C-alpha positions as a Markdown table, in Angstrom:
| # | Residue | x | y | z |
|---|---|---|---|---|
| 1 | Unk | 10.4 | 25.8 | -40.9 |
| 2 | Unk | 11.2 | 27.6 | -37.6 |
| 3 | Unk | 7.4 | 28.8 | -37.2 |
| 4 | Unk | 6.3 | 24.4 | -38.3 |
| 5 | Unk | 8.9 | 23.5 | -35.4 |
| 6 | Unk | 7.7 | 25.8 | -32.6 |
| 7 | Unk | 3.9 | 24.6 | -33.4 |
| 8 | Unk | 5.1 | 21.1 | -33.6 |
| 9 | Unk | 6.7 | 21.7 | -30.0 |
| 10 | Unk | 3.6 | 23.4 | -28.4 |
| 11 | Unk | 1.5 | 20.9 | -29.7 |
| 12 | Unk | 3.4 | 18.1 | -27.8 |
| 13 | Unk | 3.6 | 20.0 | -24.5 |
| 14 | Unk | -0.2 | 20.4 | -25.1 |
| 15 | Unk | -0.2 | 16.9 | -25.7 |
| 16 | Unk | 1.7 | 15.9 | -22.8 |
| 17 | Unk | -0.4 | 18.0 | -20.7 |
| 18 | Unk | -3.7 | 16.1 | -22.2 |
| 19 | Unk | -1.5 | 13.0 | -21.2 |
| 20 | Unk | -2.2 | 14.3 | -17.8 |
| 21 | Unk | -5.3 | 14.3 | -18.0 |
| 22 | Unk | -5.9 | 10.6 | -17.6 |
| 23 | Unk | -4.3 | 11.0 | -13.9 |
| 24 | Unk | -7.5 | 13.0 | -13.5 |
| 25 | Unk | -9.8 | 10.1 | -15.3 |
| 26 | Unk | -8.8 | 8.0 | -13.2 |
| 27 | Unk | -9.0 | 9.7 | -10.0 |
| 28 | Unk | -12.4 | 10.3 | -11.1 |
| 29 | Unk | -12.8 | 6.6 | -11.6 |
| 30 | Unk | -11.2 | 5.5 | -8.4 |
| 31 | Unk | -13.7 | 8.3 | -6.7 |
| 32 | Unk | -16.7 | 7.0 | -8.7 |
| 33 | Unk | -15.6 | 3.3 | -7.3 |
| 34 | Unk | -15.2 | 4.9 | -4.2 |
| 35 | Unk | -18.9 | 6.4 | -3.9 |
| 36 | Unk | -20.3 | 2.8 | -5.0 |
| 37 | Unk | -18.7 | 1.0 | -2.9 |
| 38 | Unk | -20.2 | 3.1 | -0.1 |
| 39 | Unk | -23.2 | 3.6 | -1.1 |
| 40 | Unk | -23.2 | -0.5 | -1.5 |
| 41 | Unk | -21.7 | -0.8 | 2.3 |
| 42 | Unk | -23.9 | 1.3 | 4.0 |
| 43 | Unk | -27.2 | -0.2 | 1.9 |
| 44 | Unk | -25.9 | -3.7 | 3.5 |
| 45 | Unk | -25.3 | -2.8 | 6.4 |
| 46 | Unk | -28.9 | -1.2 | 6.5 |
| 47 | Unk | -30.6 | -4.0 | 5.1 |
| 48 | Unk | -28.8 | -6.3 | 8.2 |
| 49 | Unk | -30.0 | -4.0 | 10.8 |
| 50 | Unk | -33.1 | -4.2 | 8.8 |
| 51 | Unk | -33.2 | -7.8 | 8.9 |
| 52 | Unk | -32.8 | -8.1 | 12.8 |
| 53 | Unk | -35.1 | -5.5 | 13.5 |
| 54 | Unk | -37.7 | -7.5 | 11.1 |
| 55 | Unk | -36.7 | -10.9 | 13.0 |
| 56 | Unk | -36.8 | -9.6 | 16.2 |
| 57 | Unk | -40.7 | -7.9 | 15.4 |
| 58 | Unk | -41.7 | -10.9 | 13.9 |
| 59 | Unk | -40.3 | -12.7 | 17.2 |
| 60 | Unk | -42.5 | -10.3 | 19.1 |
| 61 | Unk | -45.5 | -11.0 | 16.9 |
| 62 | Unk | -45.1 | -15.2 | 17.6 |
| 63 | Unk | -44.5 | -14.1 | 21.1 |
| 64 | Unk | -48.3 | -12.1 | 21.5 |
| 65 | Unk | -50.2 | -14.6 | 19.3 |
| 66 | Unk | -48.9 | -17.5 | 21.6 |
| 67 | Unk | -50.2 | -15.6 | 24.9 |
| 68 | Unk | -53.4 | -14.0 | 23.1 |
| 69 | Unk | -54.3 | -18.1 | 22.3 |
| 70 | Unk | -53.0 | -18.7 | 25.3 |
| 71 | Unk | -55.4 | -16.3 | 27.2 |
| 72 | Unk | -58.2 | -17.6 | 25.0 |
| 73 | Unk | -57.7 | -20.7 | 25.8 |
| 74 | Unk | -58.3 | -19.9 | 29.4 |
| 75 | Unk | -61.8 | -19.0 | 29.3 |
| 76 | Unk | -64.5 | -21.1 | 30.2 |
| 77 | Unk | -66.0 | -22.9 | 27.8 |
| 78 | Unk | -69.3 | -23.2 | 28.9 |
| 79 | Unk | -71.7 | -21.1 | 31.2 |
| 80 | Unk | -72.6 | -24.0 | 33.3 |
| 81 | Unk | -70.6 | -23.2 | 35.7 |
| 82 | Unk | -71.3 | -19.9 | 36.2 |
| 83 | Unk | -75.2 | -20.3 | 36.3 |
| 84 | Unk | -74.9 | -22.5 | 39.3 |
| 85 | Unk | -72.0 | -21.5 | 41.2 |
| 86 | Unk | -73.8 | -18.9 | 43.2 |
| 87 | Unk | -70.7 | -16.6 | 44.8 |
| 88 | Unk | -68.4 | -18.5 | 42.8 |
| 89 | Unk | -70.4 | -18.3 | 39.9 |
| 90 | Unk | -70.2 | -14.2 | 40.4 |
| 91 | Unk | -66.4 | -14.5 | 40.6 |
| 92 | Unk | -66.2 | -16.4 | 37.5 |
| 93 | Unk | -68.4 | -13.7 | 35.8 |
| 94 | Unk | -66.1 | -10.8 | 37.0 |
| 95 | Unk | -63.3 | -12.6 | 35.9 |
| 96 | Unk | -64.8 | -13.9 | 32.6 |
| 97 | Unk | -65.8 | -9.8 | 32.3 |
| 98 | Unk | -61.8 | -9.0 | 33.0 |
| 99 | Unk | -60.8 | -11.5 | 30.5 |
| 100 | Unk | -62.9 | -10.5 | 27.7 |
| 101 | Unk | -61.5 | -7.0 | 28.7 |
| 102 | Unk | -57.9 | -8.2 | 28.6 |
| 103 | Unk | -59.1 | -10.1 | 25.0 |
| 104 | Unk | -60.4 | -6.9 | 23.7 |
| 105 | Unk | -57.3 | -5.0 | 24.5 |
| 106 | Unk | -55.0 | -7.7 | 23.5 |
| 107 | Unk | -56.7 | -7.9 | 19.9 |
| 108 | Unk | -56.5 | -4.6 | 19.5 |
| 109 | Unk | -52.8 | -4.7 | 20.2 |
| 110 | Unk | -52.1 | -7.5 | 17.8 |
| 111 | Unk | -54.3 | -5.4 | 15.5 |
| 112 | Unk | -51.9 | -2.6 | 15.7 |
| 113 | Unk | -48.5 | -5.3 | 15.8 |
| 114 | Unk | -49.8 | -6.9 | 12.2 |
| 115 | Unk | -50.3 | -2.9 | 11.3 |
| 116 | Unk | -46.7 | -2.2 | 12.0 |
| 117 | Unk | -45.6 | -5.5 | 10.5 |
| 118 | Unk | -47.2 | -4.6 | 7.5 |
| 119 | Unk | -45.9 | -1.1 | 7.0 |
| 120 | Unk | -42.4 | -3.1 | 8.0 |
| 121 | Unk | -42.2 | -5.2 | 5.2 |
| 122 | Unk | -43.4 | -2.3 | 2.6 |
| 123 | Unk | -40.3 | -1.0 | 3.9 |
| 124 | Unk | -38.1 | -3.5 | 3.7 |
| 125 | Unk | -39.7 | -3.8 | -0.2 |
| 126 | Unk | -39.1 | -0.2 | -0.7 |
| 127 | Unk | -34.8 | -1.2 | 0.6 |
| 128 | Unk | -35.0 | -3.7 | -2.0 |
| 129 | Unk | -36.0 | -1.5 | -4.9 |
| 130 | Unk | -33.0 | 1.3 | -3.7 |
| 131 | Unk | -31.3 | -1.7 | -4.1 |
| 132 | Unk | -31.7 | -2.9 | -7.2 |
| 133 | Unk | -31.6 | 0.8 | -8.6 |
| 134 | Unk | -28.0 | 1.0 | -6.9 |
| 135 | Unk | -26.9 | -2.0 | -8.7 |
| 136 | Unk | -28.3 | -0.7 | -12.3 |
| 137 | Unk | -26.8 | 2.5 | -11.6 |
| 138 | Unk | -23.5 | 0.8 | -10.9 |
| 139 | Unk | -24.1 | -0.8 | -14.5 |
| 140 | Unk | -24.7 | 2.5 | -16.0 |
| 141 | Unk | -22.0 | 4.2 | -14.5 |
| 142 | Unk | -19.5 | 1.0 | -16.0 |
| 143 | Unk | -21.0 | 1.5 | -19.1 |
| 144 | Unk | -20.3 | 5.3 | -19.0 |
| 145 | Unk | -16.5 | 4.7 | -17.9 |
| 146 | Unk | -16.1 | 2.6 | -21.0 |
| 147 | Unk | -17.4 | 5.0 | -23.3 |
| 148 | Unk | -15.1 | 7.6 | -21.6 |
| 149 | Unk | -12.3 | 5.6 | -22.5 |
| 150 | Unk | -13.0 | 4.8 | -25.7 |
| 151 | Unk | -13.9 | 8.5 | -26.3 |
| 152 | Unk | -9.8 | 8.7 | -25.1 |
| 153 | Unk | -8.6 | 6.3 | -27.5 |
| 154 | Unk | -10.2 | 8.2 | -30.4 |
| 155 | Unk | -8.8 | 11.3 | -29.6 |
| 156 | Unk | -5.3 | 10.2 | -28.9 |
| 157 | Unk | -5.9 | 8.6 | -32.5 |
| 158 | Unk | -7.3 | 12.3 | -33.9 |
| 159 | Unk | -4.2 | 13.7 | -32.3 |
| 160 | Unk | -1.7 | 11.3 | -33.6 |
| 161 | Unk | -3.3 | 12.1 | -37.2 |
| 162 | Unk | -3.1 | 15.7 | -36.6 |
| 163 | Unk | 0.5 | 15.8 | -35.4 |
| 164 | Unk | 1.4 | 13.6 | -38.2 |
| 165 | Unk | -0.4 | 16.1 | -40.9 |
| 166 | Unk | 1.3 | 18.8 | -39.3 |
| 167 | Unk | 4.8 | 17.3 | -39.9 |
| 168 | Unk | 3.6 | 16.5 | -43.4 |
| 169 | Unk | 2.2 | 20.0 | -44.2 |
| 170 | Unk | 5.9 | 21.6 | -42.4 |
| 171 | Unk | 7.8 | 19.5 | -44.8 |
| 172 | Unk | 5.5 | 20.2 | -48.1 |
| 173 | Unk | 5.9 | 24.0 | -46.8 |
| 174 | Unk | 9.5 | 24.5 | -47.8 |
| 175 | Unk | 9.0 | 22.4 | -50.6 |
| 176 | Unk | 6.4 | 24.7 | -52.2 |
| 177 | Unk | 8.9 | 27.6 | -51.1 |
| 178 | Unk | 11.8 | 26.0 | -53.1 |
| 179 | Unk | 9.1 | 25.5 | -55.9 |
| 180 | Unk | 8.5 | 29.7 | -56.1 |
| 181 | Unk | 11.6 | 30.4 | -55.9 |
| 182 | Unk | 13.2 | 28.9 | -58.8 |
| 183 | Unk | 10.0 | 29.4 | -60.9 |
| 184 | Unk | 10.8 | 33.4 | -59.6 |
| 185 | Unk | 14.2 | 33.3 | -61.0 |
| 186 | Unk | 12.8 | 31.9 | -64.1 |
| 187 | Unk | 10.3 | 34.6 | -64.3 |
Protein backbone atom coordinates (compact mmCIF):
# COMPACT_ATOMS: atom_id res chain seq x y z
CA UNK A 1 0.00 0.00 0.00
CA UNK A 2 3.15 2.03 0.76
CA UNK A 3 4.61 1.56 -2.88
CA UNK A 4 0.40 2.62 -4.38
CA UNK A 5 0.80 5.79 -1.97
CA UNK A 6 4.29 6.99 -3.03
CA UNK A 7 3.10 6.63 -6.92
CA UNK A 8 -0.06 8.20 -6.09
CA UNK A 9 2.06 11.17 -4.53
CA UNK A 10 4.61 11.47 -7.46
CA UNK A 11 1.92 11.37 -9.82
CA UNK A 12 0.27 14.59 -8.25
CA UNK A 13 3.53 16.53 -8.00
CA UNK A 14 3.90 15.57 -11.68
CA UNK A 15 0.54 16.77 -11.98
CA UNK A 16 0.93 19.88 -10.31
CA UNK A 17 3.95 20.51 -12.30
CA UNK A 18 1.83 19.86 -15.70
CA UNK A 19 -0.47 22.48 -13.82
CA UNK A 20 2.30 24.69 -14.51
CA UNK A 21 2.43 24.29 -17.58
CA UNK A 22 -0.51 26.40 -18.61
CA UNK A 23 1.54 29.55 -17.12
CA UNK A 24 3.71 28.60 -20.10
CA UNK A 25 0.44 28.31 -22.56
CA UNK A 26 -0.37 31.26 -21.86
CA UNK A 27 2.71 33.22 -22.03
CA UNK A 28 2.88 31.67 -25.27
CA UNK A 29 -0.54 33.01 -26.00
CA UNK A 30 0.01 36.50 -24.68
CA UNK A 31 3.46 36.31 -26.95
CA UNK A 32 1.50 35.08 -29.96
CA UNK A 33 -1.11 38.11 -29.32
CA UNK A 34 1.83 40.09 -28.83
CA UNK A 35 3.56 39.29 -32.37
CA UNK A 36 -0.06 39.97 -34.14
CA UNK A 37 -0.69 42.86 -32.79
CA UNK A 38 2.66 44.08 -34.19
CA UNK A 39 2.83 42.78 -37.09
CA UNK A 40 -1.01 44.45 -37.42
CA UNK A 41 0.51 48.01 -36.15
CA UNK A 42 3.41 48.26 -38.14
CA UNK A 43 1.26 46.94 -41.51
CA UNK A 44 -1.13 50.12 -40.62
CA UNK A 45 1.16 52.27 -40.07
CA UNK A 46 2.76 51.25 -43.50
CA UNK A 47 -0.26 51.26 -45.41
CA UNK A 48 -0.79 55.19 -43.94
CA UNK A 49 2.58 56.22 -44.98
CA UNK A 50 1.63 54.41 -48.08
CA UNK A 51 -1.45 56.19 -48.47
CA UNK A 52 0.16 59.80 -48.21
CA UNK A 53 2.96 58.98 -50.32
CA UNK A 54 0.17 57.61 -53.05
CA UNK A 55 -1.85 61.04 -52.41
CA UNK A 56 0.84 63.13 -52.54
CA UNK A 57 2.20 61.34 -56.14
CA UNK A 58 -1.10 61.48 -57.45
CA UNK A 59 -1.10 65.23 -56.35
CA UNK A 60 2.04 65.60 -58.39
CA UNK A 61 0.54 63.82 -61.27
CA UNK A 62 -2.70 66.50 -61.40
CA UNK A 63 -0.11 69.00 -60.76
CA UNK A 64 2.06 68.10 -64.33
CA UNK A 65 -1.06 67.23 -66.38
CA UNK A 66 -2.51 70.81 -65.55
CA UNK A 67 0.86 72.62 -66.74
CA UNK A 68 1.58 70.06 -69.67
CA UNK A 69 -2.33 71.26 -71.00
CA UNK A 70 -1.44 74.20 -69.86
CA UNK A 71 1.78 74.48 -72.03
CA UNK A 72 -0.31 73.00 -74.84
CA UNK A 73 -2.64 75.32 -74.69
CA UNK A 74 -0.06 77.98 -75.34
CA UNK A 75 0.88 77.11 -78.77
CA UNK A 76 -0.31 78.81 -81.67
CA UNK A 77 -2.98 77.46 -83.30
CA UNK A 78 -2.48 78.25 -86.63
CA UNK A 79 0.75 79.08 -88.83
CA UNK A 80 -0.73 82.18 -90.17
CA UNK A 81 0.99 84.07 -88.19
CA UNK A 82 4.20 82.83 -88.53
CA UNK A 83 4.08 82.80 -92.47
CA UNK A 84 3.70 86.47 -92.53
CA UNK A 85 5.31 87.87 -89.59
CA UNK A 86 8.64 88.20 -91.20
CA UNK A 87 11.22 88.73 -87.93
CA UNK A 88 8.51 88.13 -85.72
CA UNK A 89 7.34 85.32 -87.58
CA UNK A 90 11.09 83.74 -87.03
CA UNK A 91 10.66 84.43 -83.30
CA UNK A 92 7.48 82.65 -83.13
CA UNK A 93 9.14 79.72 -85.03
CA UNK A 94 12.10 79.45 -82.55
CA UNK A 95 9.84 79.64 -79.85
CA UNK A 96 7.12 77.31 -81.33
CA UNK A 97 10.63 74.94 -81.97
CA UNK A 98 11.36 75.49 -77.95
CA UNK A 99 7.87 74.60 -77.06
CA UNK A 100 7.51 71.56 -78.97
CA UNK A 101 11.01 70.80 -77.22
CA UNK A 102 9.64 71.58 -73.80
CA UNK A 103 6.32 69.31 -75.02
CA UNK A 104 8.47 66.45 -76.01
CA UNK A 105 10.32 66.51 -72.73
CA UNK A 106 7.32 67.15 -70.68
CA UNK A 107 5.48 63.96 -72.30
CA UNK A 108 8.13 62.06 -71.71
CA UNK A 109 8.17 62.95 -68.10
CA UNK A 110 4.48 62.31 -67.58
CA UNK A 111 5.31 59.08 -69.49
CA UNK A 112 7.69 58.13 -66.80
CA UNK A 113 5.16 59.77 -63.68
CA UNK A 114 2.11 57.32 -64.98
CA UNK A 115 5.16 54.56 -65.07
CA UNK A 116 5.85 55.07 -61.48
CA UNK A 117 2.11 55.51 -60.65
CA UNK A 118 1.60 52.35 -62.04
CA UNK A 119 4.28 50.33 -60.35
CA UNK A 120 2.85 52.44 -57.15
CA UNK A 121 -0.45 50.99 -57.07
CA UNK A 122 0.85 47.26 -57.88
CA UNK A 123 2.44 48.04 -54.69
CA UNK A 124 -0.01 49.28 -52.77
CA UNK A 125 -2.10 45.87 -54.26
CA UNK A 126 0.72 43.72 -53.27
CA UNK A 127 0.26 45.68 -49.14
CA UNK A 128 -3.19 44.61 -49.49
CA UNK A 129 -2.68 41.00 -50.14
CA UNK A 130 0.13 40.90 -46.94
CA UNK A 131 -2.77 42.14 -45.52
CA UNK A 132 -5.25 40.00 -45.92
CA UNK A 133 -2.78 36.99 -45.46
CA UNK A 134 -2.01 38.60 -41.91
CA UNK A 135 -5.63 38.65 -40.98
CA UNK A 136 -6.15 34.80 -42.14
CA UNK A 137 -3.15 33.92 -40.40
CA UNK A 138 -4.46 35.61 -37.28
CA UNK A 139 -7.60 33.22 -37.88
CA UNK A 140 -5.51 30.23 -38.08
CA UNK A 141 -3.37 30.96 -35.38
CA UNK A 142 -7.13 31.44 -33.15
CA UNK A 143 -8.14 28.37 -34.44
CA UNK A 144 -4.82 26.64 -33.34
CA UNK A 145 -5.04 28.22 -29.68
CA UNK A 146 -8.43 26.51 -29.43
CA UNK A 147 -7.38 23.22 -30.40
CA UNK A 148 -4.45 23.64 -27.86
CA UNK A 149 -6.86 24.11 -25.25
CA UNK A 150 -9.05 21.69 -25.94
CA UNK A 151 -6.09 19.22 -26.42
CA UNK A 152 -5.61 20.52 -22.39
CA UNK A 153 -8.97 19.66 -21.31
CA UNK A 154 -8.58 16.13 -22.67
CA UNK A 155 -5.68 15.39 -20.93
CA UNK A 156 -6.55 16.82 -17.62
CA UNK A 157 -9.64 14.46 -18.20
CA UNK A 158 -7.03 11.28 -19.19
CA UNK A 159 -5.21 12.26 -16.02
CA UNK A 160 -8.12 12.54 -13.78
CA UNK A 161 -9.13 8.89 -15.18
CA UNK A 162 -5.67 7.59 -14.65
CA UNK A 163 -5.25 8.87 -11.06
CA UNK A 164 -8.60 7.60 -10.28
CA UNK A 165 -7.63 3.94 -11.75
CA UNK A 166 -4.65 4.08 -9.88
CA UNK A 167 -6.48 4.62 -6.44
CA UNK A 168 -8.84 1.90 -7.61
CA UNK A 169 -6.04 -0.65 -8.63
CA UNK A 170 -4.08 0.46 -4.91
CA UNK A 171 -7.23 -0.49 -3.16
CA UNK A 172 -8.05 -3.91 -5.18
CA UNK A 173 -4.14 -4.60 -4.50
CA UNK A 174 -4.46 -5.47 -0.81
CA UNK A 175 -7.62 -6.86 -1.42
CA UNK A 176 -6.27 -9.54 -3.76
CA UNK A 177 -3.36 -9.87 -1.03
CA UNK A 178 -6.00 -10.54 1.79
CA UNK A 179 -7.57 -12.96 -0.88
CA UNK A 180 -4.03 -15.22 -1.05
CA UNK A 181 -3.53 -15.20 2.10
CA UNK A 182 -6.38 -16.81 3.68
CA UNK A 183 -6.73 -19.16 0.61
CA UNK A 184 -2.67 -19.94 1.73
CA UNK A 185 -3.66 -20.79 5.21
CA UNK A 186 -6.42 -22.92 3.71
CA UNK A 187 -3.93 -24.59 1.58
Amino acid sequence: YKVASSKASRSQVGWKQFIGGEDLQKDAEQHQESIVNTLRSRLVKTGQDFKSVLQQRTKTLTDAASRRNNLLSDAPRSSESTMFGGADGQQQQQQLAVRNSNTLYYQSRYDAVREIEAAVNEVSDIFHDFSILVAEQNEMIVRIDQNVDSALLNVNAGTNELMRYLSSVSSNRGLILKIFAILDRKS
